[in-house]
Structure formats: C-alpha cells, structure tokens
Amino acid sequence: MKIAIVFGKGLDGCGVEKFGYEWKRYMPDEVDIYDLQERGFTRSGGHIKDSNSFKAEDIPEVAEKLNNDYDIVMLNSYPSPLHKQTTVRSFFEDLVLKIEKPILVGLMHEIKRMNFDRIPLHIPIANACDMIFNFSTETTYAQDISNILTNKKLGERIARMKLPFTVSDYEKYWVPHKNKNRSCIYASRWTTMKDPSRIIKLWEKDKEFHYAIHGIERSIGAKFDILDFTEYEAKFKGYTFNNTQCQSFGPYEYEDGMELIASAMFGYSGYNLPKERHNYGDRFEYAQMEIIAVGTVPIFDIDYGEYNVAEDGTKFIDNKIAIWSDRENLEDTISQIHELVYRPIEYNDMLNNGIEFLRREADASNVIPPMLKHITTVGKATDKWSVTDLVEKCFGSQAFERFMELSASQIPAFGAKEVIEQQLSYFEKKKRIVDSKIQDLNTSSLEEFFG
C-alpha cells in the first residue's frame, strides 16, 4: 500500500509537520511526503528532512502522480489566504478534484472555527474528500461538517484521529533525576490555549525556584502576554539568575528544545479549553507528549486532566502522570513541585507512569494501524456532491454563477461561517470580505443545515 501525505501550506515545523513525520517514521517504505513550496516558515523542516517539494506550476503533474502511484492521498494542510489566488484555485481544481483512484482523506488539525475557517475553499475541499478526520466526532469542526455535508456520517466518513508518536525515539534525551536542573520550563510556540503566562505567575510566587519560557516569536499577542512581562532574548545563550523578571526566549531548533526540557525537572504545558471542552478530543498534544517522552515530569492544566478520557475509560487526571495545575491555586502547584524535587523515588514513579500511559494512548503502533484500517474499510465514497450541487445546497440556486466569478478573481472563503451566515465571502490577505453582489439566496438552506 502506498500513501501520499500532502502539505498544501508547506512544511510549518509544528505539530502538523510532526504528524506527517510520524507516519513516515512508522511506514517508511509506504509513505511519501509532498509539500507545496510558496511560503516560508521559521520552523520549516524541523521534523521532515526528506520530501517531494513542488511549486504551484507543478500541481497538475503532482496530481497525476498521486492518481497513478498511490492508494491513499492524505491532505494534511491546505493553502492559506496568504497564498496566491492562482495557487489556491489550482490546488483545489487541479489536485483535489483530480484525485479519482486513491482514497482521498482530509485531515483537520484545527479545532476552533475561527481557525479552520481561515482555510480557503475548505468546505468544497472537505466535500471532495472520501472521509475527513478531526480529533473527535464531538468537536465544533466535526459537528459543522456533518451539518453541512449531510452525506458524510459521523463516525464513518467523519472520524476521530489521534496524533501518533514514537515514544522510544526520545529515550536518548533522558537525564537522571540527580542531574536535572531545579527548573520548570515552557518550550513551545506562543498561543493563549497553552497559557504560557502561567510560568510568569509561578515565578512571581516562587522566586526561589527557576522558571523560564522558550519558543516565543515576536508578535502582538505574545507582546502583551509574555514579552512585556519578561526579560526576553531572541536566542537562548544560557540562564541568568536573580533577575528582576522571569526570562523568556525565542524559537529554538527541535533538538535543542528537547534537550532543554530533558534537562529540567519539570516541563509545563497549560493547554486548556474550559469553555470548549467538547474540543479536547481525549488526546495529548505533541508538546505535552514530548515533555513526558524526554524523561521529565509534566505540569498540565487541571481542567484538561478532568475532561479528557483515556482508552481504558479513566480520566487523565485519575492517572498519576503529571502535576495537575489549577490556575486559581498556584500555591498547590508550587507545593507539589518542591515535594518532587527532593523525592526522586516519587518523581521517577510519576515519570514511569507517564511513559506507560503515553505508550498506550499515543504510540504510533497503537494509533496508526486503527486509523489505516478505518480508511481502507470505509473506502471510496460514491455519493459525493458536485461543486455546483454543493454551492446551491449551501447558498441557493442563484449562487453558483457568482461563486465562480469570485473564484476567478479572488480567494473564496467558503467555510462553515459562510454557510451559517448565508454569505459568500473572500479573503484580502488575512481579512475576510463579505461579497455584496450575491442576491436571491435560498435562505431556507440555513434551517435545513442548522435549524
């Protein structure tokens, strides 16, 4: 069996790229990576070193190869509003719509509507796929897609995916408890979902212990959350102590990041969605897995632990794999940190529990085969809608002509938001513009899909 994993946005160096790497790592002879090169990313190639790179003008040739040489084609990422309009259109028309023989699988790594609706033409792309995977059938994404693409059944053509991980690859980083730094660090990209600023709050309450933040790129969001409250250095050259502020640092090479976490007694990832618990998906993020795998005790958010369920039916929080941190009671987090610093037996027990838990929940050998079996069992779809039918079902019989006009000159949005609000829209760079020319929409479709 031959599998192609296509990165329509290019290699980003983050979790999406890691996902493709893990499939290639687990099935090296069966999996090939294809990445569209148009935009550059700071972390690009952090995981995947060998891929079939192609440019927009190569898309028809790549599509022909995918059709002829592969049994499964996975779309792992998609062109963004910052790609050229011609690239966005060609990816859809000359690649997605041309895949006929292989099973076409759409993978969605976003969970918030504001993020997955940033993907141009995503509903038409999902419609063209034989099946779609997200982190749960209860996520906002899965529910939106099932309400719009009513011919794709939840649990069948809209299915759950977990992130695969090769736990044994990280044993090389392990550092014995006695040789670890008495520190707690955050090492990941900046996002409010991971709550990196909790490290600053811990430092303010516990200045006798060392806390630091790594991986922060300069951005408006990071400025007001992290950079304005820390001593920031773009490149890590070492820690200083007795600071007047907590230290933070810029992005790092992957290997360097793993060594930083492994050298610390504690690794923090505060990923939490208390207002969107249906979007958790009963799974780890890669940044969480890496803390455990490199041999460091993690500090995870208590809400995340309470509302994720393991394969054996237990809540994550009922497993002694981490310090479960309550943002409203940081004194308890600090107390547990200091206890484990001086209790190597208890520290190693928690670490070993975490390693075994991680193997059961996320090791590639336990994740990839069931997903592959689901793909091959469900197989090709025979009732996919045409683009014309899709547009008319979503926006009414008068909409298709205008949609085609927009597609010829603009980057169409066509996400869940457009269907819900019954508005054709397009992107101007990052800005979504509602089309003012569309008339006579069949608004009854709103009740049909979301009534």
Short mmCIF file of C-alpha atoms in Angstrom, two decimals:
data_model
loop_
_atom_site.label_atom_id
_atom_site.label_comp_id
_atom_site.label_asym_id
_atom_site.label_seq_id
_atom_site.Cartn_x
_atom_site.Cartn_y
_atom_site.Cartn_z
CA MET A 1 0.00 0.00 0.00
CA LYS A 2 1.31 3.42 -0.96
CA ILE A 3 0.30 6.56 0.93
CA ALA A 4 0.98 10.18 -0.01
CA ILE A 5 0.72 12.90 2.64
CA VAL A 6 0.30 16.33 1.04
CA PHE A 7 1.14 19.61 2.78
CA GLY A 8 -0.76 22.26 0.83
CA LYS A 9 0.53 25.02 3.11
CA GLY A 10 4.08 23.72 3.08
CA LEU A 11 6.11 22.36 5.99
CA ASP A 12 5.49 24.51 9.07
CA GLY A 13 7.77 22.79 11.58
CA CYS A 14 4.96 22.47 14.14
CA GLY A 15 2.53 19.70 15.08
CA VAL A 16 1.09 19.35 11.58
CA GLU A 17 4.55 18.56 10.20
CA LYS A 18 5.24 16.26 13.15
CA PHE A 19 2.09 14.27 12.27
CA GLY A 20 3.39 13.62 8.75
CA TYR A 21 6.83 12.75 10.10
CA GLU A 22 5.38 10.14 12.46
CA TRP A 23 3.51 8.41 9.62
CA LYS A 24 6.69 8.37 7.55
CA ARG A 25 8.67 7.17 10.56
CA TYR A 26 6.25 4.29 11.16
CA MET A 27 5.82 3.27 7.49
CA PRO A 28 9.00 4.48 5.75
CA ASP A 29 8.57 2.36 2.62
CA GLU A 30 4.86 3.04 2.17
CA VAL A 31 4.58 6.78 2.94
CA ASP A 32 5.83 9.69 0.83
CA ILE A 33 5.63 13.36 1.78
CA TYR A 34 4.67 16.09 -0.71
CA ASP A 35 4.90 19.78 0.20
CA LEU A 36 3.85 22.83 -1.78
CA GLN A 37 6.58 25.47 -1.67
CA GLU A 38 5.36 29.04 -1.87
CA ARG A 39 5.51 30.43 1.66
CA GLY A 40 8.37 30.06 4.11
CA PHE A 41 8.06 29.17 7.80
CA THR A 42 10.63 29.83 10.52
CA ARG A 43 10.37 26.28 11.88
CA SER A 44 10.01 24.57 8.48
CA GLY A 45 11.73 21.20 8.21
CA GLY A 46 12.06 20.83 11.96
CA HIS A 47 10.82 17.24 11.62
CA ILE A 48 10.72 16.20 7.96
CA LYS A 49 14.10 16.25 6.21
CA ASP A 50 13.16 14.35 3.05
CA SER A 51 10.13 15.33 0.99
CA ASN A 52 8.89 15.79 -2.56
CA SER A 53 8.70 19.57 -2.82
CA PHE A 54 6.71 21.13 -5.62
CA LYS A 55 5.66 24.59 -6.80
CA ALA A 56 2.25 25.83 -7.88
CA GLU A 57 3.01 25.29 -11.56
CA ASP A 58 3.78 21.64 -10.80
CA ILE A 59 0.37 20.89 -9.27
CA PRO A 60 -1.18 19.17 -12.35
CA GLU A 61 1.88 16.92 -12.71
CA VAL A 62 1.84 16.08 -8.99
CA ALA A 63 -1.88 15.27 -9.13
CA GLU A 64 -1.27 12.84 -11.99
CA LYS A 65 1.46 11.10 -10.00
CA LEU A 66 -0.77 10.89 -6.92
CA ASN A 67 -3.51 9.34 -9.02
CA ASN A 68 -1.28 6.77 -10.65
CA ASP A 69 1.09 5.75 -7.84
CA TYR A 70 -0.86 5.84 -4.56
CA ASP A 71 -3.70 4.04 -2.83
CA ILE A 72 -4.37 6.75 -0.23
CA VAL A 73 -3.80 10.51 -0.50
CA MET A 74 -3.96 12.47 2.75
CA LEU A 75 -4.39 16.24 2.67
CA ASN A 76 -2.54 17.25 5.82
CA SER A 77 -2.64 21.03 5.30
CA TYR A 78 -4.09 23.48 2.78
CA PRO A 79 -3.11 26.75 1.07
CA SER A 80 -3.88 29.79 3.21
CA PRO A 81 -5.28 33.25 2.38
CA LEU A 82 -1.65 34.41 2.12
CA HIS A 83 -1.01 32.13 -0.85
CA LYS A 84 -1.56 33.40 -4.36
CA GLN A 85 -5.10 33.27 -5.67
CA THR A 86 -3.95 31.15 -8.59
CA THR A 87 -2.28 28.71 -6.21
CA VAL A 88 -5.38 28.34 -4.06
CA ARG A 89 -7.54 27.73 -7.11
CA SER A 90 -5.11 25.29 -8.72
CA PHE A 91 -4.71 23.26 -5.51
CA PHE A 92 -8.48 22.79 -5.46
CA GLU A 93 -9.25 22.37 -9.15
CA ASP A 94 -6.07 20.69 -10.41
CA LEU A 95 -5.26 18.50 -7.42
CA VAL A 96 -8.16 17.91 -5.03
CA LEU A 97 -10.79 17.49 -7.74
CA LYS A 98 -8.48 15.35 -9.87
CA ILE A 99 -7.89 12.60 -7.29
CA GLU A 100 -10.00 9.71 -8.57
CA LYS A 101 -8.37 6.32 -7.88
CA PRO A 102 -6.85 6.78 -4.41
CA ILE A 103 -8.93 7.22 -1.28
CA LEU A 104 -8.81 10.96 -0.60
CA VAL A 105 -8.54 11.75 3.12
CA GLY A 106 -8.88 15.24 4.57
CA LEU A 107 -7.10 15.86 7.88
CA MET A 108 -8.04 18.83 10.04
CA HIS A 109 -5.62 19.84 12.79
CA GLU A 110 -7.60 22.91 13.85
CA ILE A 111 -10.38 22.80 16.42
CA LYS A 112 -11.69 26.38 16.57
CA ARG A 113 -14.00 27.65 13.84
CA MET A 114 -12.10 30.93 13.59
CA ASN A 115 -9.01 28.87 12.65
CA PHE A 116 -10.40 26.22 10.30
CA ASP A 117 -12.46 28.87 8.54
CA ARG A 118 -9.18 30.60 7.65
CA ILE A 119 -8.65 27.86 5.07
CA PRO A 120 -9.92 29.00 1.65
CA LEU A 121 -12.45 26.71 -0.05
CA HIS A 122 -12.37 24.32 2.85
CA ILE A 123 -15.99 23.15 2.62
CA PRO A 124 -15.58 22.31 -1.10
CA ILE A 125 -12.30 20.51 -0.29
CA ALA A 126 -13.96 18.52 2.51
CA ASN A 127 -16.83 17.70 0.17
CA ALA A 128 -14.38 16.26 -2.37
CA CYS A 129 -12.72 14.04 0.23
CA ASP A 130 -13.87 10.47 0.75
CA MET A 131 -13.51 10.95 4.50
CA ILE A 132 -12.37 13.57 7.00
CA PHE A 133 -10.56 13.25 10.31
CA ASN A 134 -10.54 15.57 13.31
CA PHE A 135 -9.76 14.97 16.99
CA SER A 136 -13.27 13.85 17.88
CA THR A 137 -16.71 13.49 16.38
CA GLU A 138 -17.89 15.97 19.02
CA THR A 139 -15.63 18.89 18.06
CA THR A 140 -17.02 22.08 16.57
CA TYR A 141 -15.38 21.10 13.30
CA ALA A 142 -16.89 17.62 13.13
CA GLN A 143 -20.33 18.94 14.01
CA ASP A 144 -20.11 21.76 11.44
CA ILE A 145 -19.02 19.42 8.68
CA SER A 146 -21.69 16.83 9.46
CA ASN A 147 -24.38 19.53 9.43
CA ILE A 148 -23.21 20.93 6.09
CA LEU A 149 -22.08 17.77 4.29
CA THR A 150 -25.05 15.63 5.29
CA ASN A 151 -23.87 12.75 3.10
CA LYS A 152 -20.85 12.27 5.41
CA LYS A 153 -21.87 10.32 8.50
CA LEU A 154 -20.27 10.99 11.88
CA GLY A 155 -18.12 8.08 12.98
CA GLU A 156 -17.82 6.84 9.42
CA ARG A 157 -16.79 9.46 6.86
CA ILE A 158 -16.19 12.00 9.62
CA ALA A 159 -13.93 10.17 12.04
CA ARG A 160 -11.64 10.67 15.02
CA MET A 161 -7.87 10.87 14.66
CA LYS A 162 -5.21 10.76 17.35
CA LEU A 163 -1.70 12.11 16.97
CA PRO A 164 0.86 9.31 16.52
CA PHE A 165 4.16 9.45 18.40
CA THR A 166 7.23 7.22 18.56
CA VAL A 167 7.91 7.18 22.30
CA SER A 168 11.13 5.17 22.07
CA ASP A 169 12.80 7.84 19.91
CA TYR A 170 13.11 10.09 22.96
CA GLU A 171 14.97 7.80 25.33
CA LYS A 172 18.24 9.32 24.14
CA TYR A 173 17.36 12.58 25.88
CA TRP A 174 16.77 11.15 29.36
CA VAL A 175 18.66 12.78 32.22
CA PRO A 176 18.73 11.17 35.70
CA HIS A 177 16.84 12.98 38.43
CA LYS A 178 20.04 13.85 40.30
CA ASN A 179 21.49 15.58 37.20
CA LYS A 180 18.44 17.62 36.28
CA ASN A 181 18.22 21.39 36.72
CA ARG A 182 15.94 22.57 39.50
CA SER A 183 13.74 24.34 36.99
CA CYS A 184 10.36 24.36 35.30
CA ILE A 185 10.22 25.50 31.69
CA TYR A 186 7.69 26.09 28.94
CA ALA A 187 9.02 25.13 25.50
CA SER A 188 6.53 25.55 22.67
CA ARG A 189 5.07 28.18 20.37
CA TRP A 190 3.02 31.03 21.80
CA THR A 191 -0.74 30.56 21.97
CA THR A 192 -3.21 31.53 24.66
CA MET A 193 -4.59 27.96 24.62
CA LYS A 194 -1.33 26.74 26.19
CA ASP A 195 -1.31 29.55 28.78
CA PRO A 196 2.47 30.17 28.83
CA SER A 197 1.99 33.24 31.05
CA ARG A 198 1.25 30.90 33.99
CA ILE A 199 5.03 30.39 34.17
CA ILE A 200 5.38 34.12 34.96
CA LYS A 201 2.77 33.84 37.71
CA LEU A 202 4.57 30.82 39.17
CA TRP A 203 7.88 32.71 39.11
CA GLU A 204 6.30 35.68 40.90
CA LYS A 205 5.09 33.40 43.71
CA ASP A 206 8.16 31.16 43.88
CA LYS A 207 11.32 33.11 43.14
CA GLU A 208 13.45 30.53 44.93
CA PHE A 209 12.79 28.09 42.06
CA HIS A 210 13.80 28.59 38.43
CA TYR A 211 11.14 29.18 35.77
CA ALA A 212 11.66 30.11 32.11
CA ILE A 213 9.77 30.32 28.81
CA HIS A 214 11.12 29.18 25.43
CA GLY A 215 9.80 29.34 21.86
CA ILE A 216 8.18 32.76 21.81
CA GLU A 217 8.18 34.56 18.48
CA ARG A 218 7.69 38.31 18.40
CA SER A 219 4.00 39.01 17.77
CA ILE A 220 1.34 41.37 19.06
CA GLY A 221 -0.30 38.61 21.09
CA ALA A 222 2.98 37.47 22.62
CA LYS A 223 3.98 41.08 23.38
CA PHE A 224 1.03 41.75 25.67
CA ASP A 225 1.03 38.26 27.19
CA ILE A 226 4.74 37.45 27.60
CA LEU A 227 7.27 39.90 26.20
CA ASP A 228 6.13 42.94 28.21
CA PHE A 229 6.47 40.97 31.47
CA THR A 230 9.74 39.09 30.96
CA GLU A 231 13.38 39.61 30.15
CA TYR A 232 13.33 38.46 26.53
CA GLU A 233 16.23 37.23 24.42
CA ALA A 234 15.60 36.06 20.88
CA LYS A 235 18.33 33.42 21.08
CA PHE A 236 18.97 31.29 24.15
CA LYS A 237 22.56 31.55 25.36
CA GLY A 238 22.02 30.43 28.92
CA TYR A 239 20.07 31.38 32.02
CA THR A 240 20.86 34.18 34.41
CA PHE A 241 19.58 34.24 37.98
CA ASN A 242 18.45 36.85 40.49
CA ASN A 243 16.53 38.50 37.67
CA THR A 244 14.03 41.28 38.19
CA GLN A 245 11.73 39.49 35.72
CA CYS A 246 11.16 35.92 34.53
CA GLN A 247 13.25 35.06 31.46
CA SER A 248 11.79 34.24 28.06
CA PHE A 249 13.47 33.23 24.81
CA GLY A 250 12.72 32.95 21.10
CA PRO A 251 12.22 29.90 18.88
CA TYR A 252 14.67 27.02 19.09
CA GLU A 253 15.85 24.13 16.98
CA TYR A 254 13.86 20.99 17.75
CA GLU A 255 16.77 19.00 19.14
CA ASP A 256 17.79 21.92 21.36
CA GLY A 257 14.25 22.20 22.69
CA MET A 258 14.11 18.53 23.62
CA GLU A 259 17.42 18.81 25.46
CA LEU A 260 16.21 21.88 27.34
CA ILE A 261 13.08 20.05 28.53
CA ALA A 262 15.03 16.90 29.38
CA SER A 263 17.48 18.88 31.50
CA ALA A 264 14.68 20.45 33.54
CA MET A 265 12.89 18.70 36.40
CA PHE A 266 9.52 19.92 35.13
CA GLY A 267 8.05 20.80 31.76
CA TYR A 268 4.92 22.92 31.65
CA SER A 269 2.13 22.88 29.06
CA GLY A 270 -1.04 24.61 30.20
CA TYR A 271 -3.23 23.61 27.26
CA ASN A 272 -6.83 24.17 28.34
CA LEU A 273 -10.23 24.89 26.80
CA PRO A 274 -12.63 25.35 29.73
CA LYS A 275 -15.27 26.99 27.53
CA GLU A 276 -14.90 24.44 24.71
CA ARG A 277 -14.36 21.11 26.44
CA HIS A 278 -16.01 19.27 23.54
CA ASN A 279 -12.93 20.25 21.52
CA TYR A 280 -10.38 18.45 23.73
CA GLY A 281 -10.67 15.15 21.86
CA ASP A 282 -9.40 12.85 24.65
CA ARG A 283 -5.81 13.14 23.49
CA PHE A 284 -2.39 14.66 24.01
CA GLU A 285 -0.86 17.48 22.02
CA TYR A 286 2.65 16.89 20.72
CA ALA A 287 4.12 19.48 23.11
CA GLN A 288 2.63 17.50 26.00
CA MET A 289 3.88 14.16 24.72
CA GLU A 290 7.42 15.47 24.31
CA ILE A 291 7.69 16.52 27.97
CA ILE A 292 6.91 13.00 29.16
CA ALA A 293 8.91 11.24 26.45
CA VAL A 294 12.18 13.08 27.16
CA GLY A 295 12.00 11.91 30.77
CA THR A 296 10.62 14.98 32.53
CA VAL A 297 7.59 15.24 34.82
CA PRO A 298 4.92 17.42 33.20
CA ILE A 299 2.75 20.12 34.69
CA PHE A 300 -0.63 20.06 32.92
CA ASP A 301 -3.79 22.08 33.44
CA ILE A 302 -6.34 20.58 35.83
CA ASP A 303 -9.30 21.27 33.51
CA TYR A 304 -7.56 19.41 30.69
CA GLY A 305 -6.95 16.47 33.02
CA GLU A 306 -10.54 16.42 34.25
CA TYR A 307 -12.18 16.45 30.82
CA ASN A 308 -10.05 14.07 28.77
CA VAL A 309 -10.71 10.34 28.96
CA ALA A 310 -8.14 7.60 28.33
CA GLU A 311 -8.70 4.49 26.22
CA ASP A 312 -9.37 2.48 29.40
CA GLY A 313 -12.18 4.83 30.41
CA THR A 314 -10.33 6.67 33.18
CA LYS A 315 -9.98 10.42 33.27
CA PHE A 316 -6.48 11.67 32.54
CA ILE A 317 -6.45 13.34 35.97
CA ASP A 318 -7.03 10.00 37.71
CA ASN A 319 -3.66 8.79 36.40
CA LYS A 320 -0.57 9.86 38.34
CA ILE A 321 1.32 11.07 35.29
CA ALA A 322 1.63 14.80 35.99
CA ILE A 323 1.24 17.65 38.42
CA TRP A 324 -2.29 18.87 37.68
CA SER A 325 -2.14 22.66 37.97
CA ASP A 326 -5.11 24.82 38.94
CA ARG A 327 -4.58 28.37 37.74
CA GLU A 328 -6.67 29.56 40.72
CA ASN A 329 -4.45 27.72 43.21
CA LEU A 330 -0.85 28.05 42.11
CA GLU A 331 0.34 27.54 45.69
CA ASP A 332 -0.68 23.89 45.35
CA THR A 333 1.28 23.57 42.10
CA ILE A 334 4.34 25.09 43.78
CA SER A 335 3.98 22.78 46.77
CA GLN A 336 3.94 19.69 44.54
CA ILE A 337 6.96 20.93 42.58
CA HIS A 338 9.02 21.32 45.74
CA GLU A 339 7.94 17.95 47.10
CA LEU A 340 9.08 16.07 43.97
CA VAL A 341 12.39 17.93 43.81
CA TYR A 342 13.53 16.14 46.95
CA ARG A 343 11.73 12.84 46.40
CA PRO A 344 13.47 11.06 43.50
CA ILE A 345 11.56 7.80 44.03
CA GLU A 346 8.17 9.51 43.77
CA TYR A 347 9.47 11.61 40.86
CA ASN A 348 10.57 8.54 38.92
CA ASP A 349 7.33 6.71 39.73
CA MET A 350 5.32 9.56 38.21
CA LEU A 351 7.62 9.67 35.20
CA ASN A 352 7.38 5.91 34.60
CA ASN A 353 3.58 6.08 34.92
CA GLY A 354 3.59 8.83 32.32
CA ILE A 355 5.75 6.89 29.89
CA GLU A 356 3.49 3.82 30.04
CA PHE A 357 0.36 5.95 29.78
CA LEU A 358 1.81 7.76 26.77
CA ARG A 359 2.66 4.47 25.04
CA ARG A 360 -0.91 3.22 25.45
CA GLU A 361 -2.54 6.46 24.36
CA ALA A 362 -0.31 7.78 21.61
CA ASP A 363 2.45 5.45 20.42
CA ALA A 364 2.35 5.20 16.63
CA SER A 365 1.98 1.44 16.88
CA ASN A 366 -1.32 1.96 18.71
CA VAL A 367 -2.59 4.91 16.68
CA ILE A 368 -1.73 4.43 13.00
CA PRO A 369 -3.00 0.85 12.38
CA PRO A 370 -6.58 1.55 13.61
CA MET A 371 -6.73 4.75 11.57
CA LEU A 372 -5.44 2.99 8.48
CA LYS A 373 -7.93 0.17 8.98
CA HIS A 374 -10.78 2.69 9.19
CA ILE A 375 -9.68 4.37 5.96
CA THR A 376 -9.44 1.15 4.00
CA THR A 377 -12.65 -0.29 5.47
CA VAL A 378 -14.80 2.77 4.74
CA GLY A 379 -13.12 3.30 1.36
CA LYS A 380 -14.22 5.46 -1.53
CA ALA A 381 -17.43 7.47 -1.36
CA THR A 382 -19.92 7.10 -4.18
CA ASP A 383 -22.32 9.89 -3.22
CA LYS A 384 -20.12 13.00 -3.13
CA TRP A 385 -21.77 16.18 -4.36
CA SER A 386 -20.54 18.13 -7.34
CA VAL A 387 -19.26 21.64 -6.71
CA THR A 388 -22.41 23.02 -8.36
CA ASP A 389 -24.69 21.00 -6.11
CA LEU A 390 -22.66 21.93 -3.03
CA VAL A 391 -22.86 25.68 -3.72
CA GLU A 392 -26.58 25.52 -4.45
CA LYS A 393 -27.31 23.41 -1.36
CA CYS A 394 -25.41 25.86 0.82
CA PHE A 395 -26.37 29.20 -0.74
CA GLY A 396 -29.30 28.68 -3.08
CA SER A 397 -29.80 28.20 -6.79
CA GLN A 398 -28.68 31.72 -7.73
CA ALA A 399 -25.30 31.50 -6.04
CA PHE A 400 -23.18 29.30 -8.30
CA GLU A 401 -22.53 31.84 -11.03
CA ARG A 402 -21.39 34.44 -8.53
CA PHE A 403 -19.25 31.87 -6.73
CA MET A 404 -17.46 31.10 -10.00
CA GLU A 405 -16.90 34.80 -10.63
CA LEU A 406 -15.35 35.21 -7.20
CA SER A 407 -13.16 32.13 -7.67
CA ALA A 408 -11.77 33.56 -10.89
CA SER A 409 -10.51 36.77 -9.31
CA GLN A 410 -10.48 36.39 -5.52
CA ILE A 411 -9.59 33.81 -2.85
CA PRO A 412 -13.01 32.46 -1.81
CA ALA A 413 -13.59 31.71 1.85
CA PHE A 414 -16.44 29.14 1.84
CA GLY A 415 -16.02 27.92 5.40
CA ALA A 416 -18.63 26.93 7.95
CA LYS A 417 -19.15 30.56 8.94
CA GLU A 418 -20.19 31.45 5.40
CA VAL A 419 -22.79 28.70 5.31
CA ILE A 420 -24.12 29.53 8.78
CA GLU A 421 -24.42 33.23 7.95
CA GLN A 422 -25.51 32.59 4.35
CA GLN A 423 -22.85 34.87 2.92
CA LEU A 424 -20.35 34.37 0.14
CA SER A 425 -17.03 35.82 1.23
CA TYR A 426 -13.47 36.14 0.03
CA PHE A 427 -10.08 36.95 1.53
CA GLU A 428 -7.92 40.01 1.07
CA LYS A 429 -4.76 38.77 2.75
CA LYS A 430 -5.98 37.90 6.26
CA LYS A 431 -9.17 39.92 6.09
CA ARG A 432 -12.49 38.25 5.27
CA ILE A 433 -14.70 40.36 2.98
CA VAL A 434 -18.41 39.62 2.63
CA ASP A 435 -19.47 39.68 -1.01
CA SER A 436 -22.08 42.38 -1.55
CA LYS A 437 -23.22 41.30 -5.02
CA ILE A 438 -24.82 37.97 -4.28
CA GLN A 439 -28.61 38.17 -4.46
CA ASP A 440 -31.61 35.88 -4.09
CA LEU A 441 -30.02 33.43 -1.67
CA ASN A 442 -32.13 30.45 -0.75
CA THR A 443 -32.11 31.13 2.99
CA SER A 444 -34.17 28.00 3.69
CA SER A 445 -30.88 26.10 3.50
CA LEU A 446 -29.96 27.72 6.81
CA GLU A 447 -32.81 25.90 8.50
CA GLU A 448 -32.01 22.69 6.66
CA PHE A 449 -28.43 22.56 7.90
CA PHE A 450 -28.60 24.30 11.27
CA GLY A 451 -32.31 24.56 12.12
#
